[in-house]
Amino acid sequence: MKKLSAVSVLAGMMVLLAQTLVAGQEVNIPQLVQQAPPLETYGSPDGVVWQRHESYGLRSDGAMTKDSLWVVMTTQRLDRNWPEKVLVIPSIGELEIQEASLFDPVSGGKIRSLTYDVEDLSGYKKLSMSLGDEDEAVLVLRFRQIYPRRMSVEGLIYPGGDLPVWEGSFSVSIPAGSELFIDSNRMESPKIDKSGGKSTYTWTTYNVPEVKRASMVRRGEPYLAFGLRSDKAPFLGLMSLLNRIDVPPMPQELERLGRMGDKGKAGKRLMKALDSMVIPGSQRAIRESIPPQGPWTYWERALILRSWLEGLGWRAQVVWRTSLPIGDRDPFMVENLRVPVLRAAPPGSDYWFYVPGQTVEPGKVPPSLIGKTLYGGSPEEGLLTYSLDRGKVEDHRLTFSWNLELQSSGVLEGVLQLWVRNGWLELFPDTDRLTWSDLEKVVPGIDRWRAGEPSVSPMDYGYRIDLPVRRNMGIPGGPGMLLRLPCLLPGAVEDLVSVAPSQELLFPFVMEQKYSLALPEGYSLMSTPGMSDRREGELRFSENLRLSKKRGSLEGEAKIIAPSSRYDDQFSHGLSRVLGAWMRWRDMSIPLTVKK
């Protein structure tokens, strides 16, 4: 079989004609300063995107171009390397920076141009740029990304991001007579201009709020997907091309695996050996020539592992977790391919799924795949779809376990264990880079308890985060104390209250908060607040609080069970009530008395 370079793979699209810019307009900073809403309009964000304009089209040589203009009001709180999030160099292509400057937000005068460095890892290029030490400044980024021989115009856009956006526009130009396939969520219809031998589709957005965290609703965020091709054929064609990419041979230090008698064990050792051989942040990237030595990009590692496993006598295929479904009228875009997954079978065994780098042992389904749909196949086989079971509701359990000691001063101190299981992993940060700030975005208010650095323990179903915590929660007075209990609520659950039915949740769930509070010597419970269980449609809430005289501690639990992924009117109304019962724990005052 003839092997292909990665350039040939990404060029398997239709031949079209050239386009024009939309993002090339001049920026009038003084005028924007006068017209744009102040930061306070959006609360207290780290910055505001005043303007975001993107224009997609094709050159006469078949290269797809994406022209972008970003005008951002920045503050000192904004990550100093924020420009790197948008200044992405295509793995096969070019990035042309036309302007990268900071302006004074009062006078509108230019402060300085921003410099940058490019790190080249055997063909994988990453740009580094810093905002410097300005307290407040207006950042202007104007750049072009070029994707050679793409032979199509396509994209997947999320208008929201980590900063609120005042105004945005997205335009796509295609030759007259061509059909543009579109899929969108919570986007207005485009304006269409047909002139000059082309059709230009333009979408505009206004006052898009920042995306503070991941949503529990399936396809809940606004998005725009488009492409000149649809149906399953282009996806299957790309699968065929990916399978024909020339990958490097197994290095000498791993060849010993081929001499092992147990090929199943040899393959699993190979998987482990490649776990860490990946370039951070290199999703959706394949270099023109895959180097013989790692680290590799995420896509390269999956293709290499498939080939090397086959060399050990395994059956192996690369299938894909996608951002959007693949269907008859859905637009095709390379950006839809999200995570490569190995469907692998040791000699004489059945197939199972493996995500390179997963924390669970090979052969076990990683939590990131539970309830997901994977796509694979070839032009000869057709589209192959694999739907993984969502599991039972109790599989998707989030536990806040408070193991604390109460001091006579009213301070609670100890450890909060956060058990993140299966579906909840979609909402929590990457454990490799876990910080209190990351957790605060997911669980508002948790940072107030900070008393040390988090530690993470991987589990088969997810991970456990141990958090040293400390906070004054008691009010001493008279012969005792009034104690308030800790109570946290994931932001994604709170966000559901404002979601309009009908929707589908990512997963059914259990959310529980457990308490074990050791009391100071001589302290006891005067009385307990009334406890009651309740049922709201399918939703169930239970709670209990008691004094363990044997352990000298307060023991309690609050739990919400949502056994279905269906989010309808009944669920919406019931959720508001059970969350009210959950949050009551935050306001309860527990009277304690002390023996003299």
PDB file of N, CA and C in Angstrom, residues 368-401:
ATOM      1  N   SER A 368     -13.372   8.890  30.637  1.00  0.00           N
ATOM      2  CA  SER A 368     -13.647   9.909  29.620  1.00  0.00           C
ATOM      3  C   SER A 368     -14.477   9.383  28.459  1.00  0.00           C
ATOM      4  N   LEU A 369     -14.610   8.054  28.335  1.00  0.00           N
ATOM      5  CA  LEU A 369     -15.371   7.478  27.220  1.00  0.00           C
ATOM      6  C   LEU A 369     -16.758   6.996  27.627  1.00  0.00           C
ATOM      7  N   ILE A 370     -17.050   6.947  28.912  1.00  0.00           N
ATOM      8  CA  ILE A 370     -18.338   6.421  29.361  1.00  0.00           C
ATOM      9  C   ILE A 370     -19.477   7.294  28.830  1.00  0.00           C
ATOM     10  N   GLY A 371     -20.417   6.660  28.151  1.00  0.00           N
ATOM     11  CA  GLY A 371     -21.559   7.373  27.590  1.00  0.00           C
ATOM     12  C   GLY A 371     -21.276   8.092  26.293  1.00  0.00           C
ATOM     13  N   LYS A 372     -20.086   7.937  25.730  1.00  0.00           N
ATOM     14  CA  LYS A 372     -19.716   8.663  24.518  1.00  0.00           C
ATOM     15  C   LYS A 372     -19.969   7.820  23.264  1.00  0.00           C
ATOM     16  N   THR A 373     -20.034   8.494  22.121  1.00  0.00           N
ATOM     17  CA  THR A 373     -20.155   7.842  20.819  1.00  0.00           C
ATOM     18  C   THR A 373     -18.858   8.051  20.047  1.00  0.00           C
ATOM     19  N   LEU A 374     -18.317   6.974  19.496  1.00  0.00           N
ATOM     20  CA  LEU A 374     -17.075   7.020  18.730  1.00  0.00           C
ATOM     21  C   LEU A 374     -17.377   6.666  17.281  1.00  0.00           C
ATOM     22  N   TYR A 375     -16.576   7.238  16.377  1.00  0.00           N
ATOM     23  CA  TYR A 375     -16.776   7.026  14.942  1.00  0.00           C
ATOM     24  C   TYR A 375     -15.499   6.500  14.307  1.00  0.00           C
ATOM     25  N   GLY A 376     -15.680   5.549  13.399  1.00  0.00           N
ATOM     26  CA  GLY A 376     -14.561   5.002  12.654  1.00  0.00           C
ATOM     27  C   GLY A 376     -15.052   4.484  11.319  1.00  0.00           C
ATOM     28  N   GLY A 377     -14.217   3.661  10.694  1.00  0.00           N
ATOM     29  CA  GLY A 377     -14.615   3.079   9.417  1.00  0.00           C
ATOM     30  C   GLY A 377     -13.678   3.427   8.293  1.00  0.00           C
ATOM     31  N   SER A 378     -14.107   3.094   7.078  1.00  0.00           N
ATOM     32  CA  SER A 378     -13.337   3.342   5.860  1.00  0.00           C
ATOM     33  C   SER A 378     -14.324   3.357   4.704  1.00  0.00           C
ATOM     34  N   PRO A 379     -13.897   3.815   3.520  1.00  0.00           N
ATOM     35  CA  PRO A 379     -14.803   3.790   2.378  1.00  0.00           C
ATOM     36  C   PRO A 379     -15.331   2.387   2.078  1.00  0.00           C
ATOM     37  N   GLU A 380     -14.527   1.363   2.361  1.00  0.00           N
ATOM     38  CA  GLU A 380     -14.957   0.001   2.085  1.00  0.00           C
ATOM     39  C   GLU A 380     -15.944  -0.504   3.154  1.00  0.00           C
ATOM     40  N   GLU A 381     -15.700  -0.179   4.424  1.00  0.00           N
ATOM     41  CA  GLU A 381     -16.544  -0.673   5.513  1.00  0.00           C
ATOM     42  C   GLU A 381     -17.778   0.192   5.729  1.00  0.00           C
ATOM     43  N   GLY A 382     -17.690   1.471   5.339  1.00  0.00           N
ATOM     44  CA  GLY A 382     -18.742   2.407   5.685  1.00  0.00           C
ATOM     45  C   GLY A 382     -18.493   3.001   7.058  1.00  0.00           C
ATOM     46  N   LEU A 383     -19.418   3.800   7.534  1.00  0.00           N
ATOM     47  CA  LEU A 383     -19.281   4.449   8.836  1.00  0.00           C
ATOM     48  C   LEU A 383     -19.577   3.446   9.941  1.00  0.00           C
ATOM     49  N   LEU A 384     -18.664   3.343  10.890  1.00  0.00           N
ATOM     50  CA  LEU A 384     -18.835   2.470  12.046  1.00  0.00           C
ATOM     51  C   LEU A 384     -19.023   3.345  13.274  1.00  0.00           C
ATOM     52  N   THR A 385     -20.084   3.091  14.021  1.00  0.00           N
ATOM     53  CA  THR A 385     -20.419   3.877  15.197  1.00  0.00           C
ATOM     54  C   THR A 385     -20.393   2.984  16.426  1.00  0.00           C
ATOM     55  N   TYR A 386     -19.739   3.453  17.477  1.00  0.00           N
ATOM     56  CA  TYR A 386     -19.635   2.696  18.716  1.00  0.00           C
ATOM     57  C   TYR A 386     -20.180   3.566  19.857  1.00  0.00           C
ATOM     58  N   SER A 387     -21.295   3.149  20.431  1.00  0.00           N
ATOM     59  CA  SER A 387     -21.910   3.888  21.539  1.00  0.00           C
ATOM     60  C   SER A 387     -21.606   3.156  22.837  1.00  0.00           C
ATOM     61  N   LEU A 388     -20.893   3.819  23.723  1.00  0.00           N
ATOM     62  CA  LEU A 388     -20.505   3.209  24.982  1.00  0.00           C
ATOM     63  C   LEU A 388     -21.567   3.472  26.049  1.00  0.00           C
ATOM     64  N   ASP A 389     -21.801   2.484  26.851  1.00  0.00           N
ATOM     65  CA  ASP A 389     -22.834   2.558  27.877  1.00  0.00           C
ATOM     66  C   ASP A 389     -22.537   3.683  28.872  1.00  0.00           C
ATOM     67  N   ARG A 390     -23.583   4.406  29.276  1.00  0.00           N
ATOM     68  CA  ARG A 390     -23.411   5.483  30.250  1.00  0.00           C
ATOM     69  C   ARG A 390     -23.227   4.965  31.666  1.00  0.00           C
ATOM     70  N   GLY A 391     -23.528   3.725  31.892  1.00  0.00           N
ATOM     71  CA  GLY A 391     -23.416   3.174  33.230  1.00  0.00           C
ATOM     72  C   GLY A 391     -24.611   3.551  34.094  1.00  0.00           C
ATOM     73  N   LYS A 392     -24.551   3.180  35.354  1.00  0.00           N
ATOM     74  CA  LYS A 392     -25.613   3.473  36.293  1.00  0.00           C
ATOM     75  C   LYS A 392     -25.422   4.870  36.861  1.00  0.00           C
ATOM     76  N   VAL A 393     -26.514   5.408  37.400  1.00  0.00           N
ATOM     77  CA  VAL A 393     -26.443   6.760  37.930  1.00  0.00           C
ATOM     78  C   VAL A 393     -25.388   6.868  39.024  1.00  0.00           C
ATOM     79  N   GLU A 394     -25.237   5.829  39.845  1.00  0.00           N
ATOM     80  CA  GLU A 394     -24.269   5.892  40.939  1.00  0.00           C
ATOM     81  C   GLU A 394     -22.826   5.870  40.445  1.00  0.00           C
ATOM     82  N   ASP A 395     -22.625   5.485  39.173  1.00  0.00           N
ATOM     83  CA  ASP A 395     -21.276   5.543  38.612  1.00  0.00           C
ATOM     84  C   ASP A 395     -20.798   6.979  38.471  1.00  0.00           C
ATOM     85  N   HIS A 396     -21.755   7.905  38.312  1.00  0.00           N
ATOM     86  CA  HIS A 396     -21.423   9.318  38.107  1.00  0.00           C
ATOM     87  C   HIS A 396     -21.679  10.073  39.415  1.00  0.00           C
ATOM     88  N   ARG A 397     -20.808   9.809  40.380  1.00  0.00           N
ATOM     89  CA  ARG A 397     -21.022  10.342  41.721  1.00  0.00           C
ATOM     90  C   ARG A 397     -19.916  11.323  42.064  1.00  0.00           C
ATOM     91  N   LEU A 398     -20.325  12.498  42.507  1.00  0.00           N
ATOM     92  CA  LEU A 398     -19.391  13.519  42.986  1.00  0.00           C
ATOM     93  C   LEU A 398     -19.558  13.634  44.492  1.00  0.00           C
ATOM     94  N   THR A 399     -18.460  13.488  45.231  1.00  0.00           N
ATOM     95  CA  THR A 399     -18.527  13.491  46.682  1.00  0.00           C
ATOM     96  C   THR A 399     -17.621  14.569  47.262  1.00  0.00           C
ATOM     97  N   PHE A 400     -18.200  15.434  48.108  1.00  0.00           N
ATOM     98  CA  PHE A 400     -17.432  16.340  48.947  1.00  0.00           C
ATOM     99  C   PHE A 400     -17.386  15.703  50.334  1.00  0.00           C
ATOM    100  N   SER A 401     -16.232  15.252  50.746  1.00  0.00           N
ATOM    101  CA  SER A 401     -16.103  14.579  52.033  1.00  0.00           C
ATOM    102  C   SER A 401     -15.270  15.457  52.966  1.00  0.00           C
TER     103      SER A 401
END
